[in-house]
Coordinates of C-alpha atoms in Angstrom, one line a residue:
G1 CA -69.8 33.8 -32.0
N2 CA -71.8 34.4 -35.2
V3 CA -68.6 35.2 -37.1
A4 CA -65.9 33.7 -34.9
R5 CA -64.8 32.7 -31.5
T6 CA -61.4 33.5 -30.2
Y7 CA -59.7 32.4 -27.0
F8 CA -57.5 33.8 -24.3
T9 CA -55.1 32.3 -21.8
V10 CA -54.7 33.8 -18.4
E11 CA -51.1 34.3 -17.0
N12 CA -51.0 35.6 -13.4
G13 CA -54.2 37.6 -14.1
R14 CA -53.1 38.9 -17.5
L15 CA -55.1 38.1 -20.6
F16 CA -53.3 36.9 -23.8
Q17 CA -55.0 36.1 -27.1
L18 CA -54.1 32.6 -28.4
P19 CA -52.9 32.3 -32.0
L20 CA -55.8 30.2 -33.2
T21 CA -59.5 31.3 -33.6
W22 CA -62.5 29.3 -34.7
Y23 CA -64.3 30.8 -37.7
N24 CA -67.8 29.7 -38.5
G25 CA -67.0 30.1 -42.2
G26 CA -63.6 28.4 -42.2
G27 CA -62.8 26.4 -39.1
W28 CA -59.6 26.8 -37.2
D29 CA -57.2 29.5 -38.5
F30 CA -54.9 32.2 -37.3
S31 CA -56.3 34.8 -35.0
P32 CA -56.4 38.2 -36.9
G33 CA -53.0 39.6 -37.5
Y34 CA -51.1 36.4 -36.6
E35 CA -50.5 35.6 -40.3
V36 CA -48.5 38.9 -40.5
N37 CA -46.7 38.9 -37.2
N38 CA -46.6 35.7 -35.2
A39 CA -46.8 36.9 -31.5
R40 CA -47.0 33.3 -30.4
F41 CA -48.5 33.3 -26.9
G42 CA -47.5 36.9 -25.9
R43 CA -50.3 39.0 -27.5
L44 CA -51.4 40.9 -24.4
M45 CA -55.1 42.1 -24.7
P46 CA -55.0 45.9 -24.6
D47 CA -57.7 48.0 -22.9
R48 CA -58.8 49.3 -26.3
C49 CA -60.0 45.8 -27.3
L50 CA -61.9 45.2 -24.1
A51 CA -63.4 48.7 -24.4
C52 CA -65.7 47.4 -27.2
H53 CA -65.7 43.6 -26.6
G54 CA -66.7 43.6 -22.9
S55 CA -68.2 45.5 -20.0
Y56 CA -66.3 48.1 -18.0
P57 CA -63.7 46.3 -15.9
D58 CA -62.4 47.3 -12.6
T59 CA -59.0 48.5 -13.8
I60 CA -55.6 48.6 -12.1
P61 CA -53.8 52.0 -12.4
Y62 CA -51.3 52.2 -15.2
L63 CA -51.7 48.5 -16.1
E64 CA -53.3 47.0 -19.2
G65 CA -54.5 43.5 -19.8
K66 CA -54.9 42.8 -16.1
Y67 CA -57.9 43.7 -14.1
A68 CA -59.2 43.6 -10.5
A69 CA -62.5 42.4 -11.8
L70 CA -63.7 41.6 -15.3
P71 CA -67.5 41.3 -15.7
P72 CA -68.6 39.1 -18.6
G73 CA -70.5 40.3 -21.7
I74 CA -71.4 43.7 -22.7
G75 CA -73.6 45.4 -20.1
C76 CA -76.3 48.1 -20.0
E77 CA -73.7 50.8 -19.0
R78 CA -72.0 50.6 -22.4
C79 CA -75.0 52.5 -23.9
H80 CA -76.7 54.0 -20.9
G81 CA -73.7 55.2 -18.9
P82 CA -73.1 54.7 -15.1
G83 CA -76.1 53.1 -13.5
A84 CA -75.5 53.0 -9.8
L85 CA -77.7 56.0 -9.0
H86 CA -80.5 54.5 -11.2
V87 CA -80.4 51.2 -9.5
A88 CA -80.2 52.8 -6.0
E89 CA -83.3 55.0 -6.5
R90 CA -85.4 52.3 -8.2
S91 CA -84.4 49.7 -5.5
A92 CA -85.6 52.3 -2.9
G93 CA -88.9 52.8 -4.7
I94 CA -88.1 56.2 -5.9
E95 CA -89.7 57.0 -9.2
P96 CA -88.7 59.8 -11.7
D97 CA -90.3 63.1 -10.9
S98 CA -90.8 63.8 -14.6
V99 CA -90.9 62.1 -18.0
Y100 CA -87.1 62.5 -18.2
D101 CA -85.2 60.2 -15.9
R102 CA -82.2 62.1 -14.5
T103 CA -80.6 59.1 -12.9
I104 CA -79.3 57.5 -16.1
V105 CA -78.8 58.2 -19.8
N106 CA -81.5 57.0 -22.2
P107 CA -80.1 57.3 -25.7
I108 CA -83.6 58.0 -27.1
D109 CA -83.5 61.4 -25.2
L110 CA -80.2 62.4 -26.8
P111 CA -79.7 64.7 -29.8
F112 CA -79.3 62.9 -33.1
E113 CA -75.5 63.1 -33.3
R114 CA -75.1 62.0 -29.7
R115 CA -77.3 59.0 -30.3
L116 CA -75.0 58.0 -33.2
D117 CA -72.0 58.5 -31.0
V118 CA -73.3 55.9 -28.6
C119 CA -73.1 53.3 -31.4
Q120 CA -70.0 54.8 -33.0
Q121 CA -67.9 54.3 -29.9
C122 CA -67.6 50.7 -31.1
H123 CA -68.9 50.7 -34.6
V124 CA -66.4 53.1 -36.2
H125 CA -63.1 51.4 -36.6
T126 CA -60.2 53.3 -38.2
P127 CA -56.7 52.1 -38.7
V128 CA -55.4 54.9 -36.4
T129 CA -57.0 56.1 -33.2
V130 CA -55.5 58.6 -30.8
L131 CA -57.1 59.1 -27.4
R132 CA -57.5 62.8 -26.4
E133 CA -55.3 64.2 -23.7
G134 CA -56.3 62.9 -20.3
R135 CA -58.5 60.1 -21.7
N136 CA -58.3 56.4 -21.4
A137 CA -59.9 53.5 -23.2
F138 CA -62.9 53.4 -20.8
S139 CA -63.5 57.1 -20.2
Y140 CA -66.1 57.7 -22.9
L141 CA -69.6 58.1 -21.4
P142 CA -72.8 58.0 -23.5
S143 CA -74.2 61.5 -24.0
E144 CA -70.7 63.0 -24.6
P145 CA -69.5 63.9 -28.0
L146 CA -67.3 61.0 -29.1
S147 CA -64.9 63.5 -30.8
D148 CA -64.1 64.8 -27.2
H149 CA -62.9 61.2 -26.4
A150 CA -60.7 60.2 -29.4
A151 CA -59.4 61.3 -32.8
F152 CA -60.1 58.7 -35.6
F153 CA -58.0 58.7 -38.7
K154 CA -58.7 56.9 -42.1
I155 CA -56.0 55.8 -44.6
A156 CA -56.3 57.1 -48.2
G157 CA -60.0 57.9 -47.9
S158 CA -60.9 54.3 -47.0
I159 CA -62.4 52.9 -43.8
D160 CA -62.9 49.3 -42.6
I161 CA -66.1 47.5 -43.6
V162 CA -66.7 46.9 -39.9
S163 CA -67.1 50.6 -39.4
H164 CA -70.8 50.3 -39.8
A165 CA -71.7 53.8 -38.7
D166 CA -69.4 55.4 -41.2
R167 CA -70.6 53.2 -44.1
L168 CA -74.2 54.2 -43.2
R169 CA -73.2 57.9 -43.3
Q170 CA -72.2 57.5 -46.9
S171 CA -75.6 56.2 -47.9
N172 CA -78.1 58.4 -49.8
C173 CA -80.8 57.0 -47.6
F174 CA -79.1 58.4 -44.5
V175 CA -78.3 61.8 -46.2
A176 CA -81.8 62.3 -47.5
A177 CA -83.4 61.5 -44.1
R178 CA -81.3 63.8 -42.0
S179 CA -84.0 66.5 -42.0
A180 CA -86.9 64.2 -41.4
E181 CA -88.8 64.0 -38.1
H182 CA -87.4 60.5 -37.6
P183 CA -84.0 60.5 -39.4
M184 CA -82.3 57.2 -40.4
E185 CA -79.9 56.0 -37.7
C186 CA -78.6 52.7 -36.3
A187 CA -81.7 52.1 -34.2
T188 CA -83.9 52.4 -37.3
C189 CA -82.9 48.8 -38.2
H190 CA -81.4 47.5 -34.9
N191 CA -83.1 47.2 -31.6
P192 CA -80.3 46.7 -29.0
H193 CA -82.8 45.1 -26.6
E194 CA -83.9 42.3 -29.0
A195 CA -82.3 39.4 -30.8
P196 CA -81.1 40.1 -34.4
S197 CA -84.1 40.6 -36.8
T198 CA -85.3 38.0 -39.2
E199 CA -84.8 38.4 -43.0
A200 CA -88.3 39.7 -43.4
Q201 CA -88.0 42.2 -40.5
R202 CA -84.8 43.6 -42.0
N203 CA -86.8 44.8 -45.1
Q204 CA -89.4 46.7 -43.1
P205 CA -87.4 49.9 -42.6
C206 CA -86.7 50.0 -46.3
H207 CA -90.5 49.8 -47.1
G208 CA -91.1 52.8 -45.0
C209 CA -89.6 55.0 -47.7
H210 CA -89.6 52.6 -50.7
A211 CA -93.1 51.2 -50.8
A212 CA -93.6 48.3 -53.2
S213 CA -96.2 50.3 -55.2
D214 CA -93.7 53.2 -55.6
L215 CA -90.9 50.9 -56.8
A216 CA -93.3 49.3 -59.2
Q217 CA -94.1 52.7 -60.8
R218 CA -90.5 53.9 -60.9
L219 CA -89.2 50.6 -62.4
A220 CA -92.1 49.9 -64.7
S221 CA -89.9 49.9 -67.8
S222 CA -86.8 48.6 -66.1
A223 CA -85.4 45.0 -66.2
A224 CA -85.0 45.4 -62.4
L225 CA -88.7 45.4 -61.8
A226 CA -88.7 41.6 -61.2
D227 CA -86.1 42.0 -58.4
H228 CA -88.3 44.4 -56.6
E229 CA -91.4 42.5 -55.7
P230 CA -92.9 43.1 -52.2
T231 CA -91.3 39.8 -51.0
A232 CA -87.8 40.7 -52.3
H233 CA -85.0 41.0 -49.8
C234 CA -83.6 44.5 -50.0
V235 CA -80.6 44.0 -47.8
E236 CA -79.2 41.1 -49.9
C237 CA -78.8 43.4 -52.9
H238 CA -78.3 46.9 -51.4
M239 CA -76.3 45.9 -48.3
P240 CA -74.5 42.7 -49.3
R241 CA -72.2 40.8 -47.1
V242 CA -68.5 41.4 -48.0
Q243 CA -65.1 39.9 -46.9
E244 CA -63.3 42.1 -44.4
R245 CA -59.6 42.0 -45.3
T246 CA -58.4 42.1 -41.6
V247 CA -60.5 39.2 -40.4
P248 CA -59.9 35.8 -41.9
H249 CA -63.1 34.1 -43.0
G250 CA -65.0 37.1 -41.8
S251 CA -67.8 38.6 -43.8
F252 CA -69.9 41.5 -42.7
T253 CA -72.9 43.4 -43.9
D254 CA -71.8 46.5 -45.8
H255 CA -73.8 49.3 -44.3
W256 CA -73.1 51.7 -47.2
I257 CA -76.6 51.3 -48.8
R258 CA -76.4 51.8 -52.6
V259 CA -77.2 50.5 -56.0
F260 CA -74.2 48.3 -56.7
S261 CA -74.7 48.4 -60.5
D262 CA -74.4 52.2 -60.5
P263 CA -70.8 53.2 -61.4
A264 CA -71.2 56.5 -59.6
Q265 CA -71.7 54.6 -56.3
A266 CA -68.9 52.1 -56.8
T267 CA -66.3 53.6 -54.5
P268 CA -66.3 55.4 -51.1
R269 CA -65.9 59.2 -50.8
E270 CA -62.6 60.4 -52.3
R271 CA -59.8 61.4 -49.9
R272 CA -59.8 65.1 -49.0
S273 CA -56.1 65.6 -48.7
R274 CA -52.7 64.2 -49.6
R275 CA -51.7 63.4 -46.0
P276 CA -51.2 59.7 -45.3
I277 CA -54.2 59.7 -43.0
E278 CA -57.3 61.7 -42.9
P279 CA -59.4 62.9 -39.9
Y280 CA -62.8 61.4 -39.3
F281 CA -64.1 64.2 -37.1
E282 CA -64.4 67.8 -38.3
R283 CA -62.5 69.1 -35.3
D284 CA -59.5 67.3 -36.4
R285 CA -59.6 69.1 -39.7
T286 CA -60.4 72.7 -38.6
G287 CA -60.2 72.7 -34.8
S288 CA -57.6 74.6 -32.7
D289 CA -55.7 71.4 -31.9
A290 CA -56.1 69.7 -35.3
R291 CA -52.4 70.0 -36.1
V292 CA -51.5 68.3 -32.8
Y293 CA -53.8 65.3 -33.3
Q294 CA -53.1 65.0 -37.1
A295 CA -49.3 64.8 -36.3
M296 CA -49.9 62.3 -33.4
G297 CA -52.0 60.1 -35.7
E298 CA -49.3 60.2 -38.4
I299 CA -46.7 59.1 -35.9
V300 CA -48.8 56.1 -35.0
Y301 CA -49.4 55.4 -38.6
A302 CA -45.7 55.8 -39.6
T303 CA -44.6 53.5 -36.7
R304 CA -46.9 50.7 -37.9
A305 CA -46.1 51.2 -41.6
D306 CA -42.4 51.5 -40.9
D307 CA -42.2 54.7 -42.9
A308 CA -39.3 56.7 -41.7
Q309 CA -40.0 59.8 -43.9
V310 CA -43.6 60.1 -42.7
L311 CA -42.3 59.6 -39.1
R312 CA -39.8 62.4 -39.5
D313 CA -42.3 64.8 -41.1
A314 CA -44.9 64.1 -38.5
A315 CA -42.4 64.6 -35.6
E316 CA -41.4 67.9 -37.0
T317 CA -45.0 69.0 -37.3
L318 CA -45.8 67.9 -33.8
R319 CA -42.7 69.6 -32.5
R320 CA -43.8 73.0 -34.0
A321 CA -47.4 72.5 -32.9
L322 CA -46.5 71.7 -29.3
G323 CA -43.5 74.0 -28.8
S324 CA -42.6 73.9 -25.1
D325 CA -46.1 73.3 -24.0
A326 CA -45.8 70.7 -21.2
S327 CA -49.6 70.6 -20.6
R328 CA -50.0 68.2 -23.5
G329 CA -48.1 65.4 -21.8
E330 CA -49.3 62.6 -24.2
G331 CA -48.3 64.6 -27.2
Q332 CA -44.8 65.3 -25.8
F333 CA -44.6 61.6 -24.9
L334 CA -45.4 60.4 -28.4
L335 CA -43.0 63.0 -29.8
G336 CA -40.2 61.6 -27.6
L337 CA -40.9 58.1 -28.8
A338 CA -40.8 59.3 -32.4
Y339 CA -37.5 61.0 -32.0
R340 CA -36.1 58.0 -30.1
Q341 CA -37.1 55.8 -33.0
L342 CA -35.5 58.2 -35.5
G343 CA -32.3 58.1 -33.5
E344 CA -32.5 61.8 -32.6
V345 CA -31.9 61.2 -29.0
E346 CA -31.3 64.7 -27.7
D347 CA -34.7 65.8 -29.1
A348 CA -36.2 62.6 -27.6
V349 CA -34.9 63.5 -24.2
A350 CA -36.3 67.1 -24.3
A351 CA -39.7 65.9 -25.3
L352 CA -39.8 63.1 -22.8
E353 CA -38.7 65.5 -20.0
R354 CA -41.6 67.8 -20.9
S355 CA -44.0 64.8 -20.8
V356 CA -42.8 63.8 -17.3
Q357 CA -43.0 67.4 -16.2
H358 CA -46.8 67.3 -17.0
D359 CA -47.4 63.9 -15.3
S360 CA -44.9 61.4 -14.1
L361 CA -46.7 58.3 -15.4
P362 CA -44.7 55.0 -15.2
Q363 CA -44.5 54.5 -19.0
R364 CA -43.2 58.0 -19.4
L365 CA -40.5 57.6 -16.6
H366 CA -39.5 54.4 -18.3
A367 CA -39.1 55.9 -21.7
L368 CA -37.1 58.8 -20.2
A369 CA -34.8 56.3 -18.4
L370 CA -34.1 54.5 -21.7
A371 CA -33.4 57.8 -23.5
Y372 CA -31.1 58.8 -20.7
Q373 CA -29.3 55.5 -21.0
R374 CA -28.8 56.3 -24.8
V375 CA -27.1 59.6 -24.0
G376 CA -25.0 58.4 -21.1
Q377 CA -26.9 60.3 -18.3
D378 CA -25.8 59.8 -14.7
A379 CA -26.6 56.3 -13.5
N380 CA -28.2 57.6 -10.3
T381 CA -30.6 59.7 -12.2
I382 CA -31.6 56.8 -14.4
E383 CA -32.1 54.5 -11.4
R384 CA -34.4 57.1 -9.7
L385 CA -36.6 57.0 -12.7
Y386 CA -36.8 53.2 -12.7
R387 CA -37.6 53.2 -9.0
L388 CA -40.3 55.8 -9.2
A389 CA -41.9 54.0 -12.1
L390 CA -42.0 50.7 -10.2
Q391 CA -43.1 52.5 -7.0
L392 CA -46.2 53.8 -8.9
Q393 CA -47.0 50.4 -10.3
P394 CA -44.9 47.4 -9.2
A395 CA -46.7 45.0 -11.6
L396 CA -45.2 46.7 -14.7
A397 CA -43.0 43.6 -15.4
F398 CA -41.5 44.9 -18.6
I399 CA -40.1 48.0 -16.7
R400 CA -38.8 45.8 -14.0
A401 CA -37.0 43.6 -16.6
D402 CA -35.4 46.7 -18.2
Y403 CA -34.3 47.8 -14.6
A404 CA -32.8 44.3 -14.2
D405 CA -30.8 44.8 -17.4
F406 CA -29.6 48.2 -16.1
L407 CA -28.4 46.6 -12.8
H408 CA -26.9 43.7 -14.7
A409 CA -24.8 46.1 -16.8
R410 CA -23.4 47.7 -13.7
G411 CA -22.3 44.4 -12.1
R412 CA -24.9 44.5 -9.4
R413 CA -25.7 40.8 -10.0
D414 CA -27.7 40.0 -6.8
E415 CA -30.0 42.9 -7.3
A416 CA -30.3 42.2 -11.0
E417 CA -31.2 38.5 -10.3
Q418 CA -33.9 39.6 -7.9
A419 CA -35.3 42.1 -10.4
Y420 CA -35.4 39.4 -13.2
R421 CA -37.1 36.9 -11.0
G422 CA -39.6 39.5 -9.8
A423 CA -40.4 40.4 -13.4
L424 CA -40.8 36.8 -14.4
A425 CA -43.0 36.0 -11.4
E426 CA -45.3 38.9 -12.4
Q427 CA -45.3 38.0 -16.2
P428 CA -43.7 34.6 -16.9
G429 CA -43.9 35.1 -20.7
L430 CA -41.1 37.8 -20.8
D431 CA -38.7 35.8 -23.0
V432 CA -35.8 38.4 -23.0
A433 CA -35.8 38.6 -19.3
Q434 CA -35.7 34.8 -19.0
F435 CA -32.7 34.7 -21.4
N436 CA -30.8 37.5 -19.6
L437 CA -31.4 35.8 -16.3
A438 CA -29.8 32.7 -17.8
A439 CA -26.8 34.8 -18.9
L440 CA -26.4 36.2 -15.5
L441 CA -26.5 32.8 -13.9
A442 CA -23.9 31.6 -16.3
A443 CA -21.6 34.5 -15.4
T444 CA -21.7 33.5 -11.7
G445 CA -20.8 29.8 -12.6
R446 CA -24.3 28.5 -12.0
F447 CA -24.3 26.6 -15.2
T448 CA -27.0 23.9 -14.4
E449 CA -29.5 26.6 -13.4
A450 CA -28.4 28.8 -16.4
S451 CA -29.1 25.8 -18.8
E452 CA -32.6 25.5 -17.4
E453 CA -33.3 29.2 -17.8
F454 CA -31.9 29.2 -21.4
Q455 CA -34.2 26.3 -22.2
A456 CA -37.1 28.1 -20.8
A457 CA -36.3 31.2 -22.8
V458 CA -36.1 29.2 -26.1
L459 CA -39.4 27.5 -25.3
L460 CA -40.9 31.0 -25.0
N461 CA -39.2 32.2 -28.2
P462 CA -37.5 29.6 -30.5
S463 CA -35.6 32.4 -32.4
F464 CA -33.4 32.8 -29.3
A465 CA -31.9 29.4 -30.0
E466 CA -29.9 31.2 -32.6
A467 CA -28.1 33.2 -29.9
L468 CA -27.0 29.9 -28.1
T469 CA -24.8 29.1 -31.1
S470 CA -23.2 32.6 -30.9
L471 CA -22.7 32.7 -27.1
F472 CA -19.5 34.4 -25.9
H473 CA -17.8 34.5 -22.6
V474 CA -16.2 38.0 -22.1
R475 CA -13.7 38.8 -19.4
V476 CA -13.5 42.3 -18.1
A477 CA -11.1 44.1 -15.7
G478 CA -12.5 47.6 -14.9
D479 CA -13.3 49.2 -18.2
V480 CA -11.0 46.9 -20.2
V481 CA -12.0 43.8 -22.1
T482 CA -9.2 41.3 -21.4
G483 CA -10.5 38.3 -23.3
V484 CA -13.3 36.6 -25.1
R485 CA -14.0 33.0 -26.1
A486 CA -16.9 31.2 -27.7
L487 CA -18.9 29.0 -25.4
G488 CA -20.5 25.8 -26.4
S489 CA -24.3 25.8 -26.5
P490 CA -25.7 25.2 -23.0
L491 CA -28.4 23.1 -24.7
T492 CA -26.4 20.4 -26.4
T493 CA -29.5 18.4 -27.5
L494 CA -31.0 21.4 -29.2
P495 CA -30.7 21.2 -33.0
V496 CA -30.1 24.7 -34.4
R497 CA -29.9 25.4 -38.1
S498 CA -26.6 26.8 -39.2
R499 CA -26.6 30.3 -40.7
G500 CA -24.3 29.0 -43.4
R501 CA -20.8 29.9 -44.6
N502 CA -22.0 33.0 -46.7
A503 CA -24.4 34.5 -44.1
V504 CA -23.4 37.3 -41.7
R505 CA -22.2 35.8 -38.5
V506 CA -20.0 36.6 -35.5
V507 CA -16.8 34.8 -34.5
V508 CA -14.0 35.4 -31.9
E509 CA -11.2 37.7 -33.2
R510 CA -7.7 36.1 -33.6
T511 CA -6.5 38.5 -30.9
G512 CA -9.1 37.1 -28.4
A513 CA -10.0 40.6 -27.2
G514 CA -13.0 41.2 -29.4
V515 CA -15.3 39.6 -32.0
S516 CA -15.5 39.8 -35.8
F517 CA -18.6 39.9 -38.0
V518 CA -17.9 38.2 -41.2
N519 CA -19.6 38.4 -44.7
V520 CA -20.6 42.0 -43.9
P521 CA -21.5 44.0 -47.0
A522 CA -19.4 47.1 -47.3
G523 CA -20.9 50.6 -47.3
G524 CA -23.3 50.2 -44.6
T525 CA -23.6 50.3 -40.8
L526 CA -23.9 47.3 -38.4
R527 CA -26.0 48.3 -35.4
I528 CA -25.8 46.3 -32.2
V529 CA -29.0 46.7 -30.2
R530 CA -30.7 45.2 -27.1
P531 CA -34.0 43.5 -27.9
N532 CA -35.9 46.4 -26.4
G533 CA -34.4 48.6 -29.1
L534 CA -31.7 50.3 -27.0
P535 CA -28.7 50.9 -29.3
V536 CA -25.3 49.7 -28.0
R537 CA -22.9 50.6 -30.8
D538 CA -23.0 51.5 -34.5
L539 CA -20.1 50.0 -36.5
L540 CA -19.4 51.7 -39.8
H541 CA -18.2 49.3 -42.5
R542 CA -16.1 50.8 -45.3
E543 CA -14.5 47.9 -47.2
G544 CA -13.9 44.1 -47.1
L545 CA -16.2 41.5 -45.7
T546 CA -14.9 41.5 -42.0
L547 CA -15.9 44.1 -39.4
D548 CA -14.2 44.0 -36.0
W549 CA -15.8 45.0 -32.7
D550 CA -13.9 45.6 -29.5
L551 CA -17.0 44.7 -27.4
L552 CA -17.2 48.3 -26.1
T553 CA -20.4 50.4 -26.1
A554 CA -20.8 53.8 -27.7
F555 CA -19.7 55.2 -24.3
G556 CA -16.4 53.2 -24.2
T557 CA -17.6 50.7 -21.5
P558 CA -17.5 47.0 -21.9
V559 CA -20.7 45.4 -23.2
A560 CA -23.1 44.0 -20.6
G561 CA -24.2 40.4 -20.4
G562 CA -27.4 39.3 -22.1
L563 CA -29.1 39.0 -25.5
Y564 CA -28.2 41.2 -28.4
R565 CA -29.2 41.6 -32.0
A566 CA -27.0 42.6 -34.9
Q567 CA -28.6 44.4 -37.9
M568 CA -27.3 45.8 -41.1
I569 CA -28.9 49.2 -41.9
E570 CA -28.3 51.6 -44.7
D571 CA -29.3 54.9 -42.9
A572 CA -28.3 54.6 -39.2
A573 CA -30.1 57.9 -38.4
A574 CA -33.4 57.1 -40.0
A575 CA -33.8 53.4 -39.6
A576 CA -36.0 52.1 -36.7
S577 CA -34.2 49.8 -34.4
D578 CA -36.2 46.8 -35.5
A579 CA -36.6 47.7 -39.2
S580 CA -33.9 45.5 -40.7
Q581 CA -33.2 41.8 -40.7
G582 CA -30.5 40.7 -38.3
F583 CA -29.5 37.9 -36.0
Y584 CA -29.2 37.2 -32.3
F585 CA -26.0 36.6 -30.3
A586 CA -25.4 36.6 -26.6
I587 CA -22.8 37.7 -24.0
V588 CA -21.9 36.1 -20.7
R589 CA -19.8 38.7 -18.9

């Protein structure tokens, strides 16, 4: 709590970060990242956060943010590794048979780089991190090379100020002391078993190499002599506190020790390549699998930066590096997701099939099911993937919600309702599942229940109110749309801002057998997608301001009930499904 204190809410055992954080330097403000993307109350805490901000939890297979047990604080095992054997032997009165205690890791006995790795597991923070094949957020053990656990990547030669270990490595003090009997390292200044040092204590490590008498002699004719008296505070000038851009009101000690008035030491090391990201570990520059992890890192970077060209280049590099190697399941999985985002569905299917061939993890089965839906694969095959994923981990509510959409689209309403309710019982914050359940209930004539569920969905995500003003009742006979009409909003007391006469909006066609999008700019594509990114239909618009849609999917089947989003895109093949502005509308079938 020295910098800030953030809060979580618990929803059926899942941890979600709340939008507001208390900052000691600024009071209440957004939690980091909320000023960019307002996740409201749905920001699930991923394992990677807890891996540094807590002790090892008792995890649940294939599930993030929910744990069988969550010990408080950061415990001894974070730095010393598993301690059960150590505790058992000491409790039984068994003492070590040598100076070296073989029952537990003591970092002081590790080689220099391995000691640094113990600290770097949490005190190197790069914008892109890719876990190695077969690793998870909690699988690093002290004494292992950290580079065997994860690949870290910087952006444009920079690194976050909170990456204390990397900033220290840039310091001349660190470099000059590498060959010394006692080289400079994190523990030179920080004793992990004691409270933070006082201001005077923080100067002591500096005086070990820079004695006051030596400084007086070196700076005898310098104006800086007055600033280097024995009582001067070295850290204040040579390791000042600086604002970290990603943490509101957060200032941190810059561990790059240097003379700030020296222009030669004004900026960090220059970037080594023209790639969008640069490896932190040497093995990711020159190792046998360097191309694989560089490409994986670039896919992660491109997805976050919404850069379609980098995504396309990285996918092609990863495809060449992996070939048909199904032993790298995580690489094939990430490649499949990249191709799916690029709209290259056949390539996505091939990569995802190889990832499942390596290991049928629930998330991979789910991704393959969605890819199969995009190419019109046999419904029985898709259903088997959903069922197997949920058999492996029934608590994966987002997969169950997509399975409910799948059943809903096939008219299996009772099963779909059961799946929606099961998903919401496990994770009540699934706003799209809440909305689609309401659409299903409205289709069966249960309008009072439907209104309650629509209201619950809007409470979870106020943006969905927009869809209630563009809610259409579609009648279908077999594979033929026989009629459509606009429904009044099920929440008549809800004030919704009009999109305006000149905005793109959707209305019922004069024929009554489809809908029309009006005020659509010519020369682009209007893409209809489900909120999970699954494309439904691309409508090319040549001329005029009106674009008609017959309410059929790309496969010629009537559109299913539920929530949809319409987006104008310039390049249908390259644009990510959520890259462009659009608006919601909804179908009751």
